[in-house]
Amino acid sequence: MSLRSSHFRSIILPTVFFIGLLSSSAQQNEDPTITTMEAFSGYPLHEPNESPTLHLASSLSLDAQALQEQIDELSTFSDSTAPSVTRILYSEKDVLARRYVKNLMRLAGLSVREDAVGNIFGRWDGYKPELAAVATGSHTDAIPYSGKYDGVVGVLGAIEAINVLKRSGFKPKRSLEIIFFTSEEPTRFGISCLGSRLLAGSEALAEGLKTTVDGQNISFLDAARAAGYAKDKDELSSVFMKKGDYFAFLELHIEQGPILEEEGVSIGVVTAIAAPASIKVDFEGNGGHAGAVLMPNRNDAGLAAAELALAVEKHVLESGSVDTVGTVGILELHPGAINSIPSKSHLEIDTRDIDEERRNLVIEKIHKSAVTIAKHRQVKLSEFKIVNQDPPALSGKLVIETMVAASRELNLTHKLMISRAYHDSLFMARICPMGMIFIPCYKGYSHKPEEYASPQDMANGVKVLALTLAKLASL
Ligand SMILES: *[C@@H]1O[C@H](CO)[C@@H](O)[C@H](O)[C@H]1NC(C)=O
Ligand SMILES: *[C@@H]1O[C@H](CO)[C@@H](O)[C@H](O)[C@H]1NC(C)=O
Ligand SMILES: [Zn+2]
């Protein structure tokens, strides 16, 4: 492993050096007559034709204390006691949190609008407002008994990034827009990334939401209406946006994994987001008494499940890539008695990859194995259901390069990495080039009260976000 990485460095270093050479020679090759005439007259003849973000990195001043206070305050809109946070879609606490965020957006001078499911947008018009805007954002809903940083850093951090840019005197060419996404977590209606999925144009979701109910049999539409949204059920498709509506989308997020902290790296530049597919499988056999039915006469649904679980591992490993993963997180046997041959078994399988074809091949192989195993063991494959199969997404090349450039100019160490959890950015990638900025979080903890990101790490992330936004908004 260490051999491989040092080999890797020796490839990367000369490239960086080469780029450095290129840019310095470009500076020397500027039209010499301009310099001469300026020197002669004593006045500059031209507006200096330099990048509007050239000196921005050193003039970004951030109020890390204010950001921390806002995060603490937002965490008090919770249905569980501190330090845990519980904030479920369209609950009273969710509505209060929304009000708090909209207020901060207005204080930052942004114009605020909301769509039919409560995605909230705060816009800073550029001086070329007809150009596609650069957007950034995340979510603030929180699963039961979780922490206060997941998603929140990408919403409140985005508002602070705008404040930082405004304080620096920067004027965006493209408009900048902050998006607060409705319900990234699937807690209430079993649908993850509800707001971004719909915004990215999912017809299936717009249709499905009309009949979706929560665990209390409250319909999505009633819940949305109670929170002040979805006044007309046919209005859900008005949430859709299309390719070209945004120039780029960025999301600042805690890593939710331990890599950045362990390696002491400040910024994770996300190059791809892996996406899960989930599968439910049921086998049925005859069952019977554990003593009375002899081995040749059995058709054991439990062993079929066990065999399939091992097949999942085998097919995932066959892909040959560390990025392919598969998990059998649920394996249930019926009737579940020591002296009874399992007559039914139920498995739930999660498989992820950053390469959709490779992941779908794994799913196909799992399906073939399930059929073969059922045949050999004389059990019935009563269900093989692919519950969801979202495509993974690659970050935009230009967005990656801009995030890297911003990290360098801010003298922050960075690392290219893959997001193995998925985020609203996965869906934004359907309509525009996307990128994510990760910051370290304590031990990689997330979705629990111990979740923590230091003010310094958040400040670094907000600065990289601000500078990346500024650079993209200047194109
Ligand atoms: C980064 O480091 C360089 C060289 O030490 C320094 O000139 C520059 O001001 C630093 N930039 C920032 C944003 O701190
Ligand atoms: C849920 O509500 C609908 C409409 O109010 C009703 O028809 C249905 O029986 C309810 N289902 C359950 C499981 O209570
Ligand atoms: Zn999140």
PDB file of N, CA, C and O in Angstrom, residues 279-287 299-309 328 330-336 340-349 370 373-374 377 379-384:
ATOM      1  N   ILE A 279     -31.909  -4.484  -2.040  1.00  0.00           N
ATOM      2  CA  ILE A 279     -32.644  -5.638  -2.567  1.00  0.00           C
ATOM      3  C   ILE A 279     -33.279  -6.392  -1.399  1.00  0.00           C
ATOM      4  O   ILE A 279     -32.654  -6.548  -0.346  1.00  0.00           O
ATOM      5  N   LYS A 280     -34.521  -6.832  -1.579  1.00  0.00           N
ATOM      6  CA  LYS A 280     -35.179  -7.689  -0.582  1.00  0.00           C
ATOM      7  C   LYS A 280     -35.407  -9.059  -1.195  1.00  0.00           C
ATOM      8  O   LYS A 280     -35.900  -9.149  -2.325  1.00  0.00           O
ATOM      9  N   VAL A 281     -35.051 -10.084  -0.440  1.00  0.00           N
ATOM     10  CA  VAL A 281     -35.184 -11.453  -0.949  1.00  0.00           C
ATOM     11  C   VAL A 281     -35.926 -12.315   0.061  1.00  0.00           C
ATOM     12  O   VAL A 281     -35.675 -12.227   1.274  1.00  0.00           O
ATOM     13  N   ASP A 282     -36.857 -13.147  -0.431  1.00  0.00           N
ATOM     14  CA  ASP A 282     -37.538 -14.127   0.433  1.00  0.00           C
ATOM     15  C   ASP A 282     -37.414 -15.513  -0.167  1.00  0.00           C
ATOM     16  O   ASP A 282     -37.648 -15.687  -1.368  1.00  0.00           O
ATOM     17  N   PHE A 283     -37.055 -16.488   0.677  1.00  0.00           N
ATOM     18  CA  PHE A 283     -37.098 -17.908   0.284  1.00  0.00           C
ATOM     19  C   PHE A 283     -38.167 -18.606   1.117  1.00  0.00           C
ATOM     20  O   PHE A 283     -38.361 -18.264   2.293  1.00  0.00           O
ATOM     21  N   GLU A 284     -38.811 -19.603   0.517  1.00  0.00           N
ATOM     22  CA  GLU A 284     -39.784 -20.401   1.279  1.00  0.00           C
ATOM     23  C   GLU A 284     -39.548 -21.890   1.051  1.00  0.00           C
ATOM     24  O   GLU A 284     -39.374 -22.330  -0.082  1.00  0.00           O
ATOM     25  N   GLY A 285     -39.527 -22.638   2.166  1.00  0.00           N
ATOM     26  CA  GLY A 285     -39.392 -24.101   2.073  1.00  0.00           C
ATOM     27  C   GLY A 285     -40.514 -24.749   2.870  1.00  0.00           C
ATOM     28  O   GLY A 285     -41.458 -24.077   3.292  1.00  0.00           O
ATOM     29  N   ASN A 286     -40.369 -26.060   3.114  1.00  0.00           N
ATOM     30  CA  ASN A 286     -41.452 -26.754   3.832  1.00  0.00           C
ATOM     31  C   ASN A 286     -41.299 -26.731   5.343  1.00  0.00           C
ATOM     32  O   ASN A 286     -42.225 -27.097   6.054  1.00  0.00           O
ATOM     33  N   GLY A 287     -40.114 -26.395   5.819  1.00  0.00           N
ATOM     34  CA  GLY A 287     -39.905 -26.417   7.255  1.00  0.00           C
ATOM     35  C   GLY A 287     -39.936 -27.839   7.785  1.00  0.00           C
ATOM     36  O   GLY A 287     -39.582 -28.784   7.068  1.00  0.00           O
ATOM     37  N   ASN A 299     -35.876 -29.033   2.588  1.00  0.00           N
ATOM     38  CA  ASN A 299     -35.597 -27.860   1.760  1.00  0.00           C
ATOM     39  C   ASN A 299     -35.594 -26.649   2.698  1.00  0.00           C
ATOM     40  O   ASN A 299     -36.612 -26.048   2.996  1.00  0.00           O
ATOM     41  N   ASP A 300     -34.375 -26.357   3.149  1.00  0.00           N
ATOM     42  CA  ASP A 300     -34.166 -25.430   4.269  1.00  0.00           C
ATOM     43  C   ASP A 300     -34.023 -23.987   3.739  1.00  0.00           C
ATOM     44  O   ASP A 300     -33.013 -23.635   3.110  1.00  0.00           O
ATOM     45  N   ALA A 301     -35.023 -23.161   3.999  1.00  0.00           N
ATOM     46  CA  ALA A 301     -34.989 -21.766   3.528  1.00  0.00           C
ATOM     47  C   ALA A 301     -33.866 -20.974   4.192  1.00  0.00           C
ATOM     48  O   ALA A 301     -33.325 -20.028   3.611  1.00  0.00           O
ATOM     49  N   GLY A 302     -33.509 -21.375   5.405  1.00  0.00           N
ATOM     50  CA  GLY A 302     -32.434 -20.690   6.123  1.00  0.00           C
ATOM     51  C   GLY A 302     -31.087 -20.900   5.455  1.00  0.00           C
ATOM     52  O   GLY A 302     -30.295 -19.970   5.311  1.00  0.00           O
ATOM     53  N   LEU A 303     -30.830 -22.142   5.034  1.00  0.00           N
ATOM     54  CA  LEU A 303     -29.549 -22.413   4.375  1.00  0.00           C
ATOM     55  C   LEU A 303     -29.480 -21.731   3.014  1.00  0.00           C
ATOM     56  O   LEU A 303     -28.405 -21.297   2.583  1.00  0.00           O
ATOM     57  N   ALA A 304     -30.616 -21.615   2.356  1.00  0.00           N
ATOM     58  CA  ALA A 304     -30.635 -20.879   1.089  1.00  0.00           C
ATOM     59  C   ALA A 304     -30.213 -19.434   1.331  1.00  0.00           C
ATOM     60  O   ALA A 304     -29.407 -18.866   0.578  1.00  0.00           O
ATOM     61  N   ALA A 305     -30.708 -18.856   2.407  1.00  0.00           N
ATOM     62  CA  ALA A 305     -30.343 -17.471   2.746  1.00  0.00           C
ATOM     63  C   ALA A 305     -28.863 -17.366   3.082  1.00  0.00           C
ATOM     64  O   ALA A 305     -28.175 -16.430   2.648  1.00  0.00           O
ATOM     65  N   ALA A 306     -28.381 -18.346   3.851  1.00  0.00           N
ATOM     66  CA  ALA A 306     -26.963 -18.338   4.229  1.00  0.00           C
ATOM     67  C   ALA A 306     -26.094 -18.415   2.982  1.00  0.00           C
ATOM     68  O   ALA A 306     -25.107 -17.692   2.835  1.00  0.00           O
ATOM     69  N   GLU A 307     -26.483 -19.280   2.080  1.00  0.00           N
ATOM     70  CA  GLU A 307     -25.712 -19.449   0.850  1.00  0.00           C
ATOM     71  C   GLU A 307     -25.738 -18.159   0.012  1.00  0.00           C
ATOM     72  O   GLU A 307     -24.730 -17.763  -0.564  1.00  0.00           O
ATOM     73  N   LEU A 308     -26.885 -17.523  -0.024  1.00  0.00           N
ATOM     74  CA  LEU A 308     -26.985 -16.280  -0.799  1.00  0.00           C
ATOM     75  C   LEU A 308     -26.135 -15.172  -0.170  1.00  0.00           C
ATOM     76  O   LEU A 308     -25.505 -14.384  -0.876  1.00  0.00           O
ATOM     77  N   ALA A 309     -26.110 -15.126   1.166  1.00  0.00           N
ATOM     78  CA  ALA A 309     -25.296 -14.110   1.847  1.00  0.00           C
ATOM     79  C   ALA A 309     -23.831 -14.260   1.444  1.00  0.00           C
ATOM     80  O   ALA A 309     -23.139 -13.277   1.164  1.00  0.00           O
ATOM     81  N   VAL A 328     -25.157  -7.811   3.727  1.00  0.00           N
ATOM     82  CA  VAL A 328     -26.448  -8.388   4.085  1.00  0.00           C
ATOM     83  C   VAL A 328     -26.709  -7.936   5.515  1.00  0.00           C
ATOM     84  O   VAL A 328     -26.207  -8.515   6.467  1.00  0.00           O
ATOM     85  N   ILE A 330     -29.675  -7.557   7.009  1.00  0.00           N
ATOM     86  CA  ILE A 330     -30.828  -8.192   7.649  1.00  0.00           C
ATOM     87  C   ILE A 330     -30.930  -9.622   7.127  1.00  0.00           C
ATOM     88  O   ILE A 330     -30.862  -9.853   5.922  1.00  0.00           O
ATOM     89  N   LEU A 331     -31.035 -10.559   8.064  1.00  0.00           N
ATOM     90  CA  LEU A 331     -31.238 -11.965   7.698  1.00  0.00           C
ATOM     91  C   LEU A 331     -32.158 -12.552   8.765  1.00  0.00           C
ATOM     92  O   LEU A 331     -31.762 -12.719   9.911  1.00  0.00           O
ATOM     93  N   GLU A 332     -33.401 -12.806   8.386  1.00  0.00           N
ATOM     94  CA  GLU A 332     -34.373 -13.296   9.372  1.00  0.00           C
ATOM     95  C   GLU A 332     -34.865 -14.682   8.984  1.00  0.00           C
ATOM     96  O   GLU A 332     -35.078 -14.960   7.810  1.00  0.00           O
ATOM     97  N   LEU A 333     -35.031 -15.511  10.010  1.00  0.00           N
ATOM     98  CA  LEU A 333     -35.505 -16.875   9.780  1.00  0.00           C
ATOM     99  C   LEU A 333     -36.853 -17.052  10.464  1.00  0.00           C
ATOM    100  O   LEU A 333     -37.097 -16.533  11.548  1.00  0.00           O
ATOM    101  N   HIS A 334     -37.700 -17.816   9.813  1.00  0.00           N
ATOM    102  CA  HIS A 334     -39.018 -18.110  10.365  1.00  0.00           C
ATOM    103  C   HIS A 334     -39.167 -19.625  10.470  1.00  0.00           C
ATOM    104  O   HIS A 334     -38.768 -20.315   9.532  1.00  0.00           O
ATOM    105  N   PRO A 335     -39.688 -20.183  11.511  1.00  0.00           N
ATOM    106  CA  PRO A 335     -40.275 -19.517  12.672  1.00  0.00           C
ATOM    107  C   PRO A 335     -39.260 -19.078  13.719  1.00  0.00           C
ATOM    108  O   PRO A 335     -39.629 -18.428  14.682  1.00  0.00           O
ATOM    109  N   GLY A 336     -37.983 -19.394  13.538  1.00  0.00           N
ATOM    110  CA  GLY A 336     -36.986 -18.926  14.485  1.00  0.00           C
ATOM    111  C   GLY A 336     -36.979 -19.712  15.778  1.00  0.00           C
ATOM    112  O   GLY A 336     -36.992 -19.127  16.870  1.00  0.00           O
ATOM    113  N   SER A 340     -36.745 -26.232  14.827  1.00  0.00           N
ATOM    114  CA  SER A 340     -37.589 -26.154  13.645  1.00  0.00           C
ATOM    115  C   SER A 340     -36.758 -25.758  12.423  1.00  0.00           C
ATOM    116  O   SER A 340     -35.996 -24.791  12.474  1.00  0.00           O
ATOM    117  N   ILE A 341     -36.887 -26.507  11.358  1.00  0.00           N
ATOM    118  CA  ILE A 341     -36.177 -26.154  10.117  1.00  0.00           C
ATOM    119  C   ILE A 341     -36.798 -24.865   9.569  1.00  0.00           C
ATOM    120  O   ILE A 341     -38.030 -24.800   9.435  1.00  0.00           O
ATOM    121  N   PRO A 342     -35.983 -23.850   9.276  1.00  0.00           N
ATOM    122  CA  PRO A 342     -36.575 -22.593   8.792  1.00  0.00           C
ATOM    123  C   PRO A 342     -37.432 -22.820   7.544  1.00  0.00           C
ATOM    124  O   PRO A 342     -36.979 -23.393   6.556  1.00  0.00           O
ATOM    125  N   SER A 343     -38.664 -22.381   7.610  1.00  0.00           N
ATOM    126  CA  SER A 343     -39.557 -22.520   6.450  1.00  0.00           C
ATOM    127  C   SER A 343     -39.548 -21.251   5.608  1.00  0.00           C
ATOM    128  O   SER A 343     -39.941 -21.262   4.452  1.00  0.00           O
ATOM    129  N   LYS A 344     -39.127 -20.150   6.212  1.00  0.00           N
ATOM    130  CA  LYS A 344     -39.046 -18.907   5.452  1.00  0.00           C
ATOM    131  C   LYS A 344     -37.756 -18.176   5.855  1.00  0.00           C
ATOM    132  O   LYS A 344     -37.340 -18.239   7.019  1.00  0.00           O
ATOM    133  N   SER A 345     -37.189 -17.470   4.905  1.00  0.00           N
ATOM    134  CA  SER A 345     -36.065 -16.605   5.250  1.00  0.00           C
ATOM    135  C   SER A 345     -36.203 -15.300   4.473  1.00  0.00           C
ATOM    136  O   SER A 345     -36.799 -15.259   3.394  1.00  0.00           O
ATOM    137  N   HIS A 346     -35.647 -14.254   5.066  1.00  0.00           N
ATOM    138  CA  HIS A 346     -35.768 -12.924   4.485  1.00  0.00           C
ATOM    139  C   HIS A 346     -34.407 -12.230   4.589  1.00  0.00           C
ATOM    140  O   HIS A 346     -33.820 -12.181   5.668  1.00  0.00           O
ATOM    141  N   LEU A 347     -33.906 -11.734   3.471  1.00  0.00           N
ATOM    142  CA  LEU A 347     -32.627 -11.006   3.480  1.00  0.00           C
ATOM    143  C   LEU A 347     -32.827  -9.610   2.913  1.00  0.00           C
ATOM    144  O   LEU A 347     -33.645  -9.419   1.999  1.00  0.00           O
ATOM    145  N   GLU A 348     -32.069  -8.649   3.457  1.00  0.00           N
ATOM    146  CA  GLU A 348     -32.011  -7.337   2.823  1.00  0.00           C
ATOM    147  C   GLU A 348     -30.558  -7.030   2.512  1.00  0.00           C
ATOM    148  O   GLU A 348     -29.695  -7.100   3.381  1.00  0.00           O
ATOM    149  N   ILE A 349     -30.329  -6.715   1.259  1.00  0.00           N
ATOM    150  CA  ILE A 349     -28.963  -6.571   0.757  1.00  0.00           C
ATOM    151  C   ILE A 349     -28.748  -5.137   0.274  1.00  0.00           C
ATOM    152  O   ILE A 349     -29.585  -4.580  -0.428  1.00  0.00           O
ATOM    153  N   ALA A 370     -29.498 -16.338  -6.566  1.00  0.00           N
ATOM    154  CA  ALA A 370     -30.730 -16.604  -5.809  1.00  0.00           C
ATOM    155  C   ALA A 370     -31.579 -17.647  -6.530  1.00  0.00           C
ATOM    156  O   ALA A 370     -32.113 -18.574  -5.909  1.00  0.00           O
ATOM    157  N   ILE A 373     -29.675 -21.106  -6.311  1.00  0.00           N
ATOM    158  CA  ILE A 373     -29.730 -21.648  -4.947  1.00  0.00           C
ATOM    159  C   ILE A 373     -31.123 -22.210  -4.668  1.00  0.00           C
ATOM    160  O   ILE A 373     -31.280 -23.299  -4.110  1.00  0.00           O
ATOM    161  N   ALA A 374     -32.144 -21.458  -5.080  1.00  0.00           N
ATOM    162  CA  ALA A 374     -33.523 -21.912  -4.850  1.00  0.00           C
ATOM    163  C   ALA A 374     -33.759 -23.255  -5.550  1.00  0.00           C
ATOM    164  O   ALA A 374     -34.376 -24.168  -4.989  1.00  0.00           O
ATOM    165  N   ARG A 377     -31.778 -26.144  -3.799  1.00  0.00           N
ATOM    166  CA  ARG A 377     -32.265 -26.473  -2.455  1.00  0.00           C
ATOM    167  C   ARG A 377     -33.772 -26.734  -2.441  1.00  0.00           C
ATOM    168  O   ARG A 377     -34.347 -26.927  -1.372  1.00  0.00           O
ATOM    169  N   VAL A 379     -36.225 -24.797  -2.749  1.00  0.00           N
ATOM    170  CA  VAL A 379     -37.064 -23.823  -2.043  1.00  0.00           C
ATOM    171  C   VAL A 379     -37.614 -22.861  -3.096  1.00  0.00           C
ATOM    172  O   VAL A 379     -37.144 -22.823  -4.228  1.00  0.00           O
ATOM    173  N   LYS A 380     -38.610 -22.111  -2.670  1.00  0.00           N
ATOM    174  CA  LYS A 380     -39.204 -21.167  -3.601  1.00  0.00           C
ATOM    175  C   LYS A 380     -38.568 -19.775  -3.392  1.00  0.00           C
ATOM    176  O   LYS A 380     -38.456 -19.319  -2.244  1.00  0.00           O
ATOM    177  N   LEU A 381     -38.141 -19.149  -4.475  1.00  0.00           N
ATOM    178  CA  LEU A 381     -37.683 -17.758  -4.375  1.00  0.00           C
ATOM    179  C   LEU A 381     -38.942 -16.906  -4.498  1.00  0.00           C
ATOM    180  O   LEU A 381     -39.370 -16.558  -5.590  1.00  0.00           O
ATOM    181  N   SER A 382     -39.575 -16.602  -3.358  1.00  0.00           N
ATOM    182  CA  SER A 382     -40.896 -15.972  -3.443  1.00  0.00           C
ATOM    183  C   SER A 382     -40.803 -14.466  -3.673  1.00  0.00           C
ATOM    184  O   SER A 382     -41.760 -13.831  -4.091  1.00  0.00           O
ATOM    185  N   GLU A 383     -39.627 -13.890  -3.389  1.00  0.00           N
ATOM    186  CA  GLU A 383     -39.471 -12.466  -3.720  1.00  0.00           C
ATOM    187  C   GLU A 383     -38.015 -12.143  -4.014  1.00  0.00           C
ATOM    188  O   GLU A 383     -37.113 -12.589  -3.310  1.00  0.00           O
ATOM    189  N   PHE A 384     -37.790 -11.375  -5.070  1.00  0.00           N
ATOM    190  CA  PHE A 384     -36.483 -10.769  -5.312  1.00  0.00           C
ATOM    191  C   PHE A 384     -36.792  -9.363  -5.807  1.00  0.00           C
ATOM    192  O   PHE A 384     -37.151  -9.171  -6.959  1.00  0.00           O
TER     193      PHE A 384
END
